[in-house]
C-alpha cells in the first residue's frame, strides 16, 4: 500500500463479492437505518398509546373521586352540637328564660346580680337601668360591628316568598316601604344599618317578584303606601320585633289603611308559622336553617331572604353592678353555664350567685349567642351528650327499635321503659331482641347513628374534579341559586372515613373497610394455598419429572388452564368448595359455625381457594420459567459435591429462582385481587356491614363492592366507586412495593 | 493398543468395555482404561470425540442427561459404580468434579467451601476445614480477609481455584477436571497447573485438555481419543505422557499431537 492520496481510502476492492460496492454501500445502509427508524417510531407510538390510555384511565377515576358536592343536611351538625350548649345554658342554675326581651331587660334591671343578653334595641330602651358590658374590650357600636371586633354582631332578616309578594299587596308594599326607608329609621330603634350592597341585594329580590313594574336590577322605585288596603301577618324574632313594629307604625302613618298583625314569638317559631302558611313574613335574627328551608319547600313556599338590619347583641348587667365592665369570651362562656357565682368567674368578684336572664329555646338570639360564643363540634361531644341529642331528635318508636338492637347504656334505658324491657328480655332466647345480650353501643356507634338518623347528610349534586377546577365560579353561583340551603364543599371521596367506615346503603356514609378486609382475607387464603402448591408443582415439573408423555400432557394442560376464563373457575369453585366441600369450607367440620348464614359454604375460604385455583396455572408456569432460568452449571456444581438433588434444589436453585418466582406471584396475586366474576359465582355477599373475622366469614371484596356501586343509579355511587378504585390501586401498589422489597432482599447476585 | 498401565500398581478407577449412548447415538464405544492413583492423567483428542462424556461417566454426572445411557462397567474399589444398588450421590462424594467454566455458588466464599462438607454431614471444625481446603487450593492468602464476600467477587482464575477448594473440602479420592483452564488467561492457567501438581500428592486427578503443552507438561499419563466414521469416540492410544509424546505408537496420535489434525 503506497502513501495515502486524496481519494477516500478503499477498504474493499471492486471485485464482485456479492455485496454492494462503493456508494451503494452507503445507500444500502441508509435503507436499513430507515427501516429501523420506522419500527422505532411504531414502537414509540405503541408505548405512547399505552401511556395515554393509562393516564386517561387514572384521570377518569380521579375526576370522579374528587370534586365539589352540594350537601344538604337534614340537621346542621354544628347546630346540633350548639343545641347541647344551648341546653346547658337553659338548665344552668338561677336562669330565667323568656321569649320576650322586655321581660329579660326588666329582670336584669331588677336584680343587682343579674346578667343577660338580648337585642340592642332593648338595651337602648332601658339605658338608665342597665349597664352595657364590653366583650374582649369592645363595646357594641357601628364601628366595632363593622370591623368585626365585637363578636356578637348578627344580621336581621325578613323572609317571605315571591308568591306572597305578588298576591298580597299590603305585604308587598310594606316590603317596598321597608327596603326604602329602613336604613334611615333603624338607628332610632337601636340597631345598625345594613350595608348598601346587602340592601341592594334585598331590593333585587323584591324587584324580581314585581317583574310587572319593569324595573332593572339596580333601579329602585318607592311606592306610595297611601290608600293601600289588605291585611298581613309578621311573626318571628323578638329582636327584629322593635324594628318591624317601628316600620309598621311608619307604614301606617304614610297612609296604609289595612290591618297588620306583628307577633314576637321567636325566630324558630316565626319561621315555622311562616312555613305553615300562618304568617306572610317571618322575622329572623339568624339565617333560615336548611331543615326549615326543606319544610317550607315541601309546603310550596320558597323563602326569599331580605337583609333588613344588623344587631350588635347587648350583654348587660344591672346598673348598680360596679365590678363587671368587660368580659373575655372565655369568661362569657362560664358566666352563662358552669359558673355558680361571680367569684367562680373571677376571684376578685363577689361570691354571690349569678342570676341569668336569657332568651328561650325558640329564640334565634340564643342560637346566635351559642354559635358566636361557644365552639361546639359534634365530634367533641361525650357519649351521654350524643345520646341525649339522638333522643331529642328521633321518634321514640325508632329509638326503641335501636335500643332493642343494642343498648345505649349499661345501667340506664334511653327509650324503653324498664318494665317492658325486662318483660321482653325474659322471653326465650330465640324471641329475645339482640339488645338484651349484646354489649352496649360505643360512643362512635352513637355518633354514627346521629349522622344516619338525624343529620342525614344528602349529597344532592356532585361535580367532577375537572369541572370543579375549571368552573368554580359557575358552580358556586349554581349551588347558591339551586340549593340555597345546601353547603357547597370540596370533597375528596376517598378519605379516612371512607377507608375506615363499614358498608352503608347511604353513599355519603358508605366506606370500604369491610371490603378491604374481605379482600385481604381472601387474598391471604389464596396465597397460602396457591403459592406452596404452585411452586411445589413447578419444582416437580422442572427438577424431577422425567420427560415422558404423561408429564408433557400435564404441562400442556397447565398451559391451557392459564387461558381458561375466570368465570369457569367460579363455577368450579361453586361446585367443589361451596357445594361438595361445604362442611369443610363453612367450618361446620370444625364446629365453627356461629352465624347460620355462612353455613352454606359461601365463605372467605371458598373464595380464597377459588382464586387460588384461578392463579395456580399462572404461578406454576411462571415458577417453571424462573427455575428454568437458573443455570445448569449451578445444579451440576451442587450435585458434583455429593449433594442430593433436593439439597441442591433447596440451597441453590430455589434461592436463585426466588426473585423471579416472587415477581410472577405478585403479578398473579394482583390479578386475583382484581377478580370479580368468579367471586360473584362463588357467592360474594351483596351487602355486608360486618367485618370478616376469619376464613369462615361471609365476604365481599373491593372489586365486588366497586362492581355493585357502579351499577347503582345515583350519581354519588359513581363517586364512591371511583374512590374505591383508588383504594384498590393503592392496595395493588402496596403489594407491588412489597414484592420489589422482597425481591431486593432475597435476590442473590450471580 | 495399550490400555493398562503399570505404575506403583494402585488403580484408582477403571472402565471396562464402556459404551456411552445419547439416545440412539453411541458417543463413545468400548473404552477400557485404568487410571493409576495419585497420578495425573490427561484425556486428549479432537473436539466431539467424547472426552467429556467419558469423564462424566466416572462420577455418574451423565445421569443428569435424560437420554444418556452407559453400558459396560466402571470399577471403583472393585465395585461397578453403575450397579443397581449404587447411589450416585455416594459416587460423587468420592469422585469430585471441576468444570470448564468456573461455577461458584452465589454465596459467600466461606459458604462455597463449607456447603459441600455440611450437606455431606461433616462433623469436624468447619473453620479449619475451610481454611485447609483454601490453602490446598492456594487461594487462602488471597481471600482470607474477605471470606464473607460473594464467590462471584473473585477473578476467573480465583473462582476456578475456589471451585477446586470446594471439591477438596469434601475429601474425594479422585478429582475429575473438564478443561479447567480453558476459560483462563496463561498466568491463571499456570497457577492451576502448579496447583494440580501439588494436589497429586493427595488425589488422583483426571483432566481433559485441549492444550497439548498442558498435557505434556502437567500430566503423568495421557489417553488419546479419536472418532470413527460413525462419530463414536474410542481410545486410540494410552501411555505414560513422556512416552506418548516422544514416541507415539500410533500414527494418528502423532498427527494429533503435532497439530496436524484435530
Ligand atoms: N447431552 C448430550 N446429548 C446428546 N448428545 C451429546 C450430549 N453431550 C454430548 N453429546 C454428543 O456426544 C459426543 C461427544 O461429546 P463430548 O462433549 O463428550 O465431546 P468432547 O470430546 O468433550 O468435545 P470438546 O472437546 O469439544 O469438549 C458429541 O458428538 C456430542 O454431540
Ligand atoms: Mg468436552
Short mmCIF file of N, CA and C in Angstrom, two decimals, chain A residues 547 631-645 647-648 651-652 655-656 748-750, chain B residues 59 61 64 89 92-93 95-97 99 103-107 112 115-116 119-120 150 152 166-167 170:
data_model
loop_
_atom_site.label_atom_id
_atom_site.label_comp_id
_atom_site.label_asym_id
_atom_site.label_seq_id
_atom_site.Cartn_x
_atom_site.Cartn_y
_atom_site.Cartn_z
N UNK A 547 -39.01 -36.66 31.21
CA UNK A 547 -39.59 -36.10 30.01
C UNK A 547 -40.40 -37.18 29.31
N UNK A 631 -29.04 -21.31 35.84
CA UNK A 631 -28.08 -22.03 35.00
C UNK A 631 -27.84 -23.45 35.50
N UNK A 632 -27.72 -24.36 34.53
CA UNK A 632 -27.50 -25.76 34.87
C UNK A 632 -26.20 -25.99 35.61
N UNK A 633 -25.23 -25.10 35.34
CA UNK A 633 -23.93 -25.28 35.99
C UNK A 633 -24.06 -25.26 37.49
N UNK A 634 -25.08 -24.54 37.97
CA UNK A 634 -25.29 -24.47 39.42
C UNK A 634 -25.73 -25.82 39.96
N UNK A 635 -26.64 -26.44 39.22
CA UNK A 635 -27.11 -27.76 39.65
C UNK A 635 -25.95 -28.75 39.63
N UNK A 636 -25.18 -28.70 38.54
CA UNK A 636 -24.05 -29.62 38.42
C UNK A 636 -23.07 -29.40 39.57
N UNK A 637 -22.81 -28.11 39.88
CA UNK A 637 -21.87 -27.81 40.96
C UNK A 637 -22.31 -28.47 42.25
N UNK A 638 -23.60 -28.33 42.53
CA UNK A 638 -24.11 -28.91 43.77
C UNK A 638 -24.00 -30.42 43.76
N UNK A 639 -24.48 -31.03 42.67
CA UNK A 639 -24.50 -32.49 42.61
C UNK A 639 -23.08 -33.07 42.63
N UNK A 640 -22.14 -32.38 41.95
CA UNK A 640 -20.78 -32.91 41.87
C UNK A 640 -20.10 -32.94 43.24
N UNK A 641 -20.68 -32.20 44.18
CA UNK A 641 -20.10 -32.21 45.53
C UNK A 641 -20.65 -33.34 46.38
N UNK A 642 -21.54 -34.12 45.79
CA UNK A 642 -22.13 -35.20 46.57
C UNK A 642 -23.38 -34.77 47.31
N UNK A 643 -23.97 -33.65 46.88
CA UNK A 643 -25.24 -33.25 47.48
C UNK A 643 -26.36 -33.99 46.79
N UNK A 644 -27.48 -34.15 47.49
CA UNK A 644 -28.62 -34.79 46.85
C UNK A 644 -29.32 -33.76 45.99
N UNK A 645 -30.22 -34.25 45.19
CA UNK A 645 -30.97 -33.36 44.32
C UNK A 645 -31.72 -32.31 45.13
N UNK A 647 -31.13 -31.22 48.16
CA UNK A 647 -30.23 -30.24 48.77
C UNK A 647 -29.81 -29.18 47.76
N UNK A 648 -29.49 -29.65 46.58
CA UNK A 648 -29.08 -28.72 45.54
C UNK A 648 -30.23 -27.78 45.18
N UNK A 651 -31.00 -25.41 48.32
CA UNK A 651 -29.97 -24.44 48.71
C UNK A 651 -29.53 -23.53 47.59
N UNK A 652 -29.59 -24.01 46.37
CA UNK A 652 -29.01 -23.21 45.29
C UNK A 652 -30.02 -22.82 44.22
N UNK A 655 -33.20 -20.44 45.75
CA UNK A 655 -32.83 -19.05 46.06
C UNK A 655 -32.58 -18.22 44.81
N UNK A 656 -31.97 -18.82 43.82
CA UNK A 656 -31.71 -18.05 42.61
C UNK A 656 -33.01 -17.79 41.86
N UNK A 748 -30.21 -13.08 44.88
CA UNK A 748 -28.81 -13.45 45.00
C UNK A 748 -28.10 -13.00 43.74
N UNK A 749 -26.96 -12.35 43.92
CA UNK A 749 -26.24 -11.87 42.77
C UNK A 749 -25.42 -13.00 42.16
N UNK A 750 -25.56 -13.17 40.86
CA UNK A 750 -24.78 -14.23 40.20
C UNK A 750 -23.62 -13.59 39.47
N UNK B 59 -18.16 -40.19 37.32
CA UNK B 59 -18.87 -39.90 38.58
C UNK B 59 -20.38 -39.78 38.36
N UNK B 61 -22.15 -38.21 36.37
CA UNK B 61 -22.79 -36.94 36.03
C UNK B 61 -23.63 -37.09 34.77
N UNK B 64 -27.46 -36.87 34.71
CA UNK B 64 -28.23 -35.63 34.58
C UNK B 64 -28.79 -35.49 33.17
N UNK B 89 -25.08 -40.30 44.44
CA UNK B 89 -24.66 -39.28 45.40
C UNK B 89 -23.37 -39.71 46.10
N UNK B 92 -20.35 -39.51 43.75
CA UNK B 92 -19.85 -38.14 43.55
C UNK B 92 -19.18 -37.59 44.79
N UNK B 93 -19.60 -38.11 45.93
CA UNK B 93 -18.97 -37.70 47.18
C UNK B 93 -17.48 -38.08 47.15
N UNK B 95 -15.82 -39.00 44.13
CA UNK B 95 -15.21 -38.59 42.87
C UNK B 95 -15.75 -37.22 42.50
N UNK B 96 -14.98 -36.21 42.83
CA UNK B 96 -15.43 -34.83 42.62
C UNK B 96 -15.17 -34.38 41.21
N UNK B 97 -15.70 -33.20 40.88
CA UNK B 97 -15.56 -32.72 39.53
C UNK B 97 -15.37 -31.21 39.50
N UNK B 99 -15.40 -28.00 36.70
CA UNK B 99 -15.95 -27.80 35.37
C UNK B 99 -15.14 -26.81 34.55
N UNK B 103 -17.87 -22.22 38.28
CA UNK B 103 -19.28 -22.07 38.66
C UNK B 103 -19.46 -22.06 40.17
N UNK B 104 -18.90 -21.04 40.82
CA UNK B 104 -19.11 -20.97 42.27
C UNK B 104 -20.60 -20.77 42.58
N UNK B 105 -21.00 -21.11 43.80
CA UNK B 105 -22.38 -20.83 44.22
C UNK B 105 -22.51 -19.33 44.46
N UNK B 106 -23.70 -18.79 44.22
CA UNK B 106 -23.90 -17.37 44.51
C UNK B 106 -23.99 -17.13 46.01
N UNK B 107 -22.95 -17.50 46.70
CA UNK B 107 -22.91 -17.38 48.15
C UNK B 107 -21.53 -16.88 48.55
N UNK B 112 -19.21 -21.25 50.06
CA UNK B 112 -18.91 -22.06 48.89
C UNK B 112 -18.13 -23.31 49.27
N UNK B 115 -20.28 -25.55 52.19
CA UNK B 115 -21.59 -26.13 51.89
C UNK B 115 -21.52 -27.64 51.61
N UNK B 116 -20.59 -28.00 50.71
CA UNK B 116 -20.48 -29.41 50.35
C UNK B 116 -20.20 -30.27 51.58
N UNK B 119 -23.51 -30.48 53.75
CA UNK B 119 -24.58 -31.37 53.28
C UNK B 119 -24.13 -32.83 53.34
N UNK B 120 -22.82 -33.06 53.36
CA UNK B 120 -22.36 -34.44 53.45
C UNK B 120 -22.15 -34.88 54.90
N UNK B 150 -19.08 -12.42 48.25
CA UNK B 150 -19.63 -13.38 47.29
C UNK B 150 -18.52 -14.06 46.50
N UNK B 152 -18.61 -14.64 43.60
CA UNK B 152 -18.54 -14.01 42.28
C UNK B 152 -17.70 -12.75 42.28
N UNK B 166 -13.52 -26.11 46.95
CA UNK B 166 -14.83 -26.63 47.33
C UNK B 166 -14.87 -28.14 47.11
N UNK B 167 -14.25 -28.58 46.04
CA UNK B 167 -14.22 -30.02 45.76
C UNK B 167 -13.33 -30.75 46.77
N UNK B 170 -14.71 -31.75 50.42
CA UNK B 170 -15.47 -32.96 50.74
C UNK B 170 -14.55 -34.20 50.71
#
